[in-house]
XYZ file of C-alpha atoms in Angstrom:
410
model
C -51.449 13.806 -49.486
C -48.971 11.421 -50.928
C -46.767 14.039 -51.889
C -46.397 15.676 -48.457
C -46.197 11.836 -46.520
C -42.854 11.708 -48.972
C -41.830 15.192 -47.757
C -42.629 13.898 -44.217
C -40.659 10.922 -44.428
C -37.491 13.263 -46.316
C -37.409 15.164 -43.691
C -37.331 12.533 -41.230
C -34.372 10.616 -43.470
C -32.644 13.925 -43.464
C -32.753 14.210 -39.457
C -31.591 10.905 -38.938
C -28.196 11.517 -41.133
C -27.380 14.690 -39.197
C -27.817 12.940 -35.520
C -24.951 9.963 -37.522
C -23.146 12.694 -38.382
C -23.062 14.887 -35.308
C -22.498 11.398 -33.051
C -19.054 10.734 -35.584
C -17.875 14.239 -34.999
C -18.111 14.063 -31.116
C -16.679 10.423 -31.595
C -13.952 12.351 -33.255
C -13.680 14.616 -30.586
C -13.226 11.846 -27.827
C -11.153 10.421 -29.618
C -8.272 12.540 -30.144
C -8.811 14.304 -26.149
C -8.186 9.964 -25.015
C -5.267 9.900 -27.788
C -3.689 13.075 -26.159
C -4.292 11.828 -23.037
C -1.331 8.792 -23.884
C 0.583 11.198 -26.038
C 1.084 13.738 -23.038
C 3.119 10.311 -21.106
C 5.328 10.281 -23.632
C 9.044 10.824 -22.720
C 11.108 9.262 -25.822
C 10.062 11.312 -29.330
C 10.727 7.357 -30.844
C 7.475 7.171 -28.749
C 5.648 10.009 -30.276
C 6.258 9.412 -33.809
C 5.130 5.843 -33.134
C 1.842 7.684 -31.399
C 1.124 10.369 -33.964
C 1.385 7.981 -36.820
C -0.768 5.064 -35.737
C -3.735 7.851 -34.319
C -3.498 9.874 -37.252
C -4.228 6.693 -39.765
C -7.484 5.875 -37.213
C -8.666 9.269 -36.923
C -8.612 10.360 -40.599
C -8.956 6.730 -41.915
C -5.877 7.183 -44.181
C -3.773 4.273 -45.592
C -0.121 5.629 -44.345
C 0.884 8.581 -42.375
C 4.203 10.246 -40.967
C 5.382 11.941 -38.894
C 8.478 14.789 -39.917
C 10.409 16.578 -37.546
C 12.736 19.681 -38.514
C 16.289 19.403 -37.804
C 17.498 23.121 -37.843
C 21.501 22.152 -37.992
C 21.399 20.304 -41.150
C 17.930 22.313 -42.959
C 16.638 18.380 -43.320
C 13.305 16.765 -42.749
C 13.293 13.600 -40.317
C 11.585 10.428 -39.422
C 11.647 7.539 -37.411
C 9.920 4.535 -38.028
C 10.693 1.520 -36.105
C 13.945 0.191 -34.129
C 15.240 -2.275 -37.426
C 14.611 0.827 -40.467
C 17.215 3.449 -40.669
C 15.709 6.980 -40.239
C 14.652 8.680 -42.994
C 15.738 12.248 -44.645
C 14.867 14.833 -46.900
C 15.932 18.357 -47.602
C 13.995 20.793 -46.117
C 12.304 22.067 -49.018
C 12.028 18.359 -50.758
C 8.325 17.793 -52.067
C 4.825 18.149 -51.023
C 5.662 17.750 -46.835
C 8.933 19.947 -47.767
C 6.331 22.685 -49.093
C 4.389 22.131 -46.149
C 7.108 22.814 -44.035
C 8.864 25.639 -45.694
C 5.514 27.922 -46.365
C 3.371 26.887 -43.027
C 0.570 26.320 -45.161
C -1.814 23.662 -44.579
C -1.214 21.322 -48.481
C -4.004 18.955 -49.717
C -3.670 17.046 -52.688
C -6.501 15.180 -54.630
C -3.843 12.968 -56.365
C -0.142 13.538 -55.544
C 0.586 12.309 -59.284
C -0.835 15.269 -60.813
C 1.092 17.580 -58.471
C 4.322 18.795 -59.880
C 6.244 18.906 -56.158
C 5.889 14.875 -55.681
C 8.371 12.576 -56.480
C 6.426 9.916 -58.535
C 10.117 7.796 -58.219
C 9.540 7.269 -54.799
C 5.920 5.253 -55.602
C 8.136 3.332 -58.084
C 10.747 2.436 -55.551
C 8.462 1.072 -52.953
C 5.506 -0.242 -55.307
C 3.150 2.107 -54.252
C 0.654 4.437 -55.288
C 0.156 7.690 -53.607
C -3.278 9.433 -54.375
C -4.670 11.403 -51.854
C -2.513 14.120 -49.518
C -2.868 15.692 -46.476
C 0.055 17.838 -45.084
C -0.249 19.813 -42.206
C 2.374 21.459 -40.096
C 3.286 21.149 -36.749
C 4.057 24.362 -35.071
C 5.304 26.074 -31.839
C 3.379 28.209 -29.687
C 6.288 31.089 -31.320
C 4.666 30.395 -34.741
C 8.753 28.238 -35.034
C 7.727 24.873 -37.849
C 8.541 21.590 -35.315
C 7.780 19.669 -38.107
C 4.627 18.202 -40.597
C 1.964 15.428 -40.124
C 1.853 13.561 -43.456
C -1.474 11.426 -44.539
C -1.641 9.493 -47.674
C -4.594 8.000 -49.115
C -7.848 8.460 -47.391
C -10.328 5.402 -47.963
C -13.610 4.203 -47.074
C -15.198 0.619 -46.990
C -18.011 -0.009 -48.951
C -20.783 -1.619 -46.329
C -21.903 -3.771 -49.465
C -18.797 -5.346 -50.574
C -16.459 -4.238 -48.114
C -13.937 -2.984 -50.378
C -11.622 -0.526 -49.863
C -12.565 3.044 -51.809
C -9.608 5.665 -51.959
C -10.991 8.796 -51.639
C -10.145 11.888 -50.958
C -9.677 14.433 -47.799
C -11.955 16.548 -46.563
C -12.256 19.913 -44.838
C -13.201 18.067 -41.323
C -10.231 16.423 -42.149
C -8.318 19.167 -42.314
C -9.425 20.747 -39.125
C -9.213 17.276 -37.116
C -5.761 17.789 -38.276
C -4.679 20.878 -37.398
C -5.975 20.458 -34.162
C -4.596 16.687 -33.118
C -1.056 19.243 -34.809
C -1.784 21.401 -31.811
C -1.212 18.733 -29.562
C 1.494 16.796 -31.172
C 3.212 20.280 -30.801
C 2.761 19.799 -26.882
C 3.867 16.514 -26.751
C 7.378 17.391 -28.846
C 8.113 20.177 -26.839
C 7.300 18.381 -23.743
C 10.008 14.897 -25.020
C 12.267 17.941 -25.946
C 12.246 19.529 -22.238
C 12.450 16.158 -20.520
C 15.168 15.317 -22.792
C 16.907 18.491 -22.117
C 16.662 18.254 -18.823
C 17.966 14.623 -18.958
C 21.324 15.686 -20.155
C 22.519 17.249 -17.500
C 23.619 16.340 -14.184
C 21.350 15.927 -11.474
C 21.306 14.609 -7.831
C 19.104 12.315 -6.651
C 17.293 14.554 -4.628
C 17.246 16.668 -8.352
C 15.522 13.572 -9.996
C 13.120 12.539 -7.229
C 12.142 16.132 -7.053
C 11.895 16.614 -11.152
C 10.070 13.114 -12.012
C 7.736 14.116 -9.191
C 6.650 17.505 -10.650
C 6.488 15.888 -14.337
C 4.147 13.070 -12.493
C 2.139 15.908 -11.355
C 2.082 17.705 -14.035
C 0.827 14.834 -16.671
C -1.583 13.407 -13.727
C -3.508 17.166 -13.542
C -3.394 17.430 -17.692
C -4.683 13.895 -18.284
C -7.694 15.333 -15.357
C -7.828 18.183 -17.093
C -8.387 16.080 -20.254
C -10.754 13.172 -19.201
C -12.986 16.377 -17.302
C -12.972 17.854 -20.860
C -14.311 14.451 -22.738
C -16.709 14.273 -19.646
C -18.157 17.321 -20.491
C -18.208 17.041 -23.950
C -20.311 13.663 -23.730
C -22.881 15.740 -21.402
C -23.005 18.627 -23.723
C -24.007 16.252 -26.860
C -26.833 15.210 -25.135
C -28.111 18.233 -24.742
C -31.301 19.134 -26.446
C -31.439 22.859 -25.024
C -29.124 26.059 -26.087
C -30.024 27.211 -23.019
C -28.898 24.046 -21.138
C -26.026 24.299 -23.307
C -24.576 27.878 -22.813
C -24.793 26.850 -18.883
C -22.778 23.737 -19.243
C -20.265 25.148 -21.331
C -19.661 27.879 -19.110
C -19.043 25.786 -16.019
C -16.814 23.235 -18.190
C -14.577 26.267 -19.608
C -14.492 28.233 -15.873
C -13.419 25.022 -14.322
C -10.969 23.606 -16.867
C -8.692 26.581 -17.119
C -9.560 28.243 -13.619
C -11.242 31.505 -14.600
C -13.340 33.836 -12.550
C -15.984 34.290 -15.106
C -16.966 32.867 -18.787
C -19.773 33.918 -20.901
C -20.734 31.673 -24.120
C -22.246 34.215 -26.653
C -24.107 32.975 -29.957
C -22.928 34.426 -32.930
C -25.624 35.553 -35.609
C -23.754 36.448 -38.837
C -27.334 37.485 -40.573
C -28.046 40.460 -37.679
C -24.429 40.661 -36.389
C -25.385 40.244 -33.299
C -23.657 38.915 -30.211
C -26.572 37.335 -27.340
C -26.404 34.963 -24.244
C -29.025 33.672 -21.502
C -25.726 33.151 -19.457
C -23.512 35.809 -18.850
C -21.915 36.238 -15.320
C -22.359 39.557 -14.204
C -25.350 40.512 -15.827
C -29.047 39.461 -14.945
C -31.307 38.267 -17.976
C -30.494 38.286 -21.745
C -27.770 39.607 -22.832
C -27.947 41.149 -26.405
C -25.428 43.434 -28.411
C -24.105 44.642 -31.888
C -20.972 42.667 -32.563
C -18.999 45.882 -34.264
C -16.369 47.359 -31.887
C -16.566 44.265 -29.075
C -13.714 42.176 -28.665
C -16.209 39.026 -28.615
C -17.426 40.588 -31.989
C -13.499 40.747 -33.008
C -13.207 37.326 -32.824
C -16.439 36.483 -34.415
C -15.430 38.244 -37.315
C -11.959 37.605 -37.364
C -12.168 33.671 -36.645
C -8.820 34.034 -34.642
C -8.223 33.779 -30.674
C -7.987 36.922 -28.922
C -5.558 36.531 -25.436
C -5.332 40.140 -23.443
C -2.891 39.732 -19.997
C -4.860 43.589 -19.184
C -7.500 44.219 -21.385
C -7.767 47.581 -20.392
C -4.382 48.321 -22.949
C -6.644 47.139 -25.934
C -8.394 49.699 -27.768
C -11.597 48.456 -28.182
C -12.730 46.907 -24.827
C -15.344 48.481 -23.093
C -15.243 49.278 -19.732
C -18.560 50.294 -19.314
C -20.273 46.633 -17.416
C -16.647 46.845 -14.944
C -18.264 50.752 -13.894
C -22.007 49.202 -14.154
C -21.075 46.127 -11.934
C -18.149 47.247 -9.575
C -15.789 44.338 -11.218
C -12.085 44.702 -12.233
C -11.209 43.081 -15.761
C -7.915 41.957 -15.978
C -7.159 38.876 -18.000
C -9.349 38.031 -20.744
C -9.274 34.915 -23.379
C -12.197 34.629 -26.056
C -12.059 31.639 -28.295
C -13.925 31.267 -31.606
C -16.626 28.392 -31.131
C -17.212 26.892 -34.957
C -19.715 24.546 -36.825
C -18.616 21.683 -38.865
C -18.882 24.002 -42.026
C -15.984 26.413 -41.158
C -18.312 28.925 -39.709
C -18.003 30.891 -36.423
C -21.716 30.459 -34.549
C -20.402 31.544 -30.886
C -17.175 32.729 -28.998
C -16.614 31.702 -25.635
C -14.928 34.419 -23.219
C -13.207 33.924 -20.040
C -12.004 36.645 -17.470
C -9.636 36.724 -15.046
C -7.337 33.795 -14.299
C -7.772 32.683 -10.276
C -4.857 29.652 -9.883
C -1.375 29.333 -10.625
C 0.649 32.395 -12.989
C -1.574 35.662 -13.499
C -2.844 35.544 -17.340
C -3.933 32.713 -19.701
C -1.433 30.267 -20.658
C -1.018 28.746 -24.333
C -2.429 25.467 -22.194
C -4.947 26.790 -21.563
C -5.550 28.332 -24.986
C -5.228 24.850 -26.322
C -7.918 23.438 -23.680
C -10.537 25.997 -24.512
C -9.672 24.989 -28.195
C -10.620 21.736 -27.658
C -13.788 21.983 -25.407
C -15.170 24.419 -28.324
C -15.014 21.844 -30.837
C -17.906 19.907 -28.580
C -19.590 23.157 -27.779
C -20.012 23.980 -31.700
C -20.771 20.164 -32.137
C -23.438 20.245 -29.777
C -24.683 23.648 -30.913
C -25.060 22.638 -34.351
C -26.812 19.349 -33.511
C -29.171 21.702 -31.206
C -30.070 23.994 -33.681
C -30.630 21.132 -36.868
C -32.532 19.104 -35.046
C -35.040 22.564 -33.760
C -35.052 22.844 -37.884
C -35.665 19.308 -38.455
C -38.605 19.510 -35.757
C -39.924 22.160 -36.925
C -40.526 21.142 -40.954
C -41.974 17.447 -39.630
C -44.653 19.975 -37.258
C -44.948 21.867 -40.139
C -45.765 19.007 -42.833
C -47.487 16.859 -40.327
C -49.737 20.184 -39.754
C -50.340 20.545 -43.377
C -51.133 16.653 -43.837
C -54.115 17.187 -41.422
C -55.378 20.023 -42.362
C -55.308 18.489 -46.069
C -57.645 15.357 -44.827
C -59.915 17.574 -42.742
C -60.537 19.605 -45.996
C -60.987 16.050 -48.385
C -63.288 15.160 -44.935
C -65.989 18.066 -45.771
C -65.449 17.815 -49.275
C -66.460 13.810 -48.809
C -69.357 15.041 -46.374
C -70.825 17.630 -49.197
């Protein structure tokens, strides 16, 4: 009896640390969507370095970070750091961010002194010492390198002594990365139009007109952004997959203005795609992943964006026959647990607003909602687990004193 009340209370420890952990990677989640939100304003790139380097320290708790950009004319790395320090250079190919930059490969580091691309000069110069890396590049939606995102020294703070522990970065560290890159890549590219645009000569009717549309513009992203943390806050309190596919269907139909959207859950053991919610189609929905583009992704990890998907091979028109509907458009996005692992795919037909076809926006949108659908999905699914072993234990505990109560009675 003992023995299974320590189980019991294991299993409850264990439960506990995964709703912490869940609740810091939705945390996460908000707060990069409220950092893009400011980042998106931006219309000086002084601005956005400023921006990218201060969020990045808070969201990956790291010590330093930079921001490079890639100035094609002179093959240099760039960066800005305040008004009074002169900006800083480095070749292209210089170093650790320099490798970054030239391969388009995602670089960690455990300790940049036993890596032979870093300059250990540098820590000697400016009485430093540079441990833990974190380089990941910042690219176009052409696959062109804008630049790298640079974080040194990851640390935690001991809740006993409050000290400072360096250690080092993680694989959620490297995917909060990559995607706060994504959006880093929007706001450059958005300072380099405006900027653009600034140089030449406009009217005032020109400028009115322009700041206007840019007001517009940033006033329905930051919507389209604040409906997106909305959403993910409802969909972590969710305590039913069934709940869930429902809510992230109408949060991914509404955010990017598709017809329909279907969340299907991914099982890797039976390769199998199924949903309760699937527009189109009454009841479950249940099929073999090989030869579907859903399955595609699922497999592949990678998003899939069709303007006709009638020209790809392997879609299927067989449900546009069944249900008298015309596929056009089509987006599916990978949905993926904190592990690396693909558990769903979210796909979205037909765009109804604005240009026909799915824009790179709205690419990046769907990106970001999944990270709270696979978030909630995971937390769904460990605490069913977590449920079910305390049932299980607190089953066996009472079957285990009704067999000591005959034995007692005997």
């Amino acid at each position: 009896i003992e023995k299974t009340v320590s189980h019991l209370k294991t299993l409850e420890a264990q439960l506990a640390e995964e709703k912490t952990s869940s609740a810091s990677v939705q945390q996460r989640t908000k707060t990069m969507l409220e950092m893009t939100c400011s980042l998106m304003m931006y219309r000086e790139i002084e601005h956005v370095f400023e921006g990218v380097m201060a969020n990045t320290r808070k969201l990956l708790n790291a010590d330093r970070a930079t921001l490079f950009l890639v100035d094609a004319e002179t093959k240099e790395l760039y960066s800005y750091v305040s008004r009074t320090v002169p900006e800083i250079r480095i070749p292209l190919s210089a170093g650790i961010v320099g490798y970054c930059a030239t391969h388009k490969e995602v670089v960690r580091v455990a300790d940049a002194h036993d890596d032979y691309r870093f300059d250990k000069d540098i820590d000697v110069q400016t009485h430093y010492r540079t441990r833990s890396v974190l380089c990941v590049p910042v690219m176009s939606e052409n696959g062109v390198v804008l630049g790298v995102i640079q974080a040194l020294n990851k640390f935690c703070v001991e809740e006993d002594s409050e000290v400072e522990r360096h250690i080092e970065f993680v694989d959620e560290d490297v995917s909060t990365l990559q995607s706060w890159s994504t959006q880093v890549s929007l706001a450059i590219i958005n300072v380099q139009d405006f900027q653009s645009k600034q140089t030449h000569a406009m009217t005032k009717e020109e400028e009115t007109s322009s700041l206007k549309r840019a007001l517009e513009d940033a006033r329905k992203k930051i919507l389209q952004l604040q409906n997106m943390i909305a959403a993910g806050q409802h969909m972590s309190a969710l305590k039913d997959i069934n709940a869930l596919i429902a809510a992230s269907v109408s949060a991914a139909k509404d955010s990017i203005h598709a017809d329909r959207c279907s969340l299907f859950m991914y099982s890797k053991e039976s390769n199998e795609l199924y949903s309760t919610v699937a527009e189109g189609v009454e009841g479950e929905l249940r099929f073999d992943a090989n030869g579907t583009l859903a399955g595609l992704v699922a497999s592949s990890g990678n998003v899939l964006n069709l303007h006709n998907a009638y020209d790809h091979p392997m879609f299927n028109p067989k449900y546009d026959r069944e249900t008298k509907y015309r596929t056009k458009e089509m987006l599916c996005v990978p949905v993926y647990s904190r592990d690396g692992q693909v558990v769903a795919v979210l796909q979205l037909i037909n765009k109804t607003s604005g240009v026909a076809g799915f824009s790179q926006e709205d690419v990046d949108l769907i990106n970001a909602l999944s990270v709270s659908v696979g978030s909630a999905i995971e937390s769904i699914n460990s605490t069913a687990r977590q449920d079910e072993q305390i049932e299980n234990s607190k089953q066996e505990l009472l079957q285990m004193n009704a067999q000591n109560q005959v034995k007692d009675h005997r």
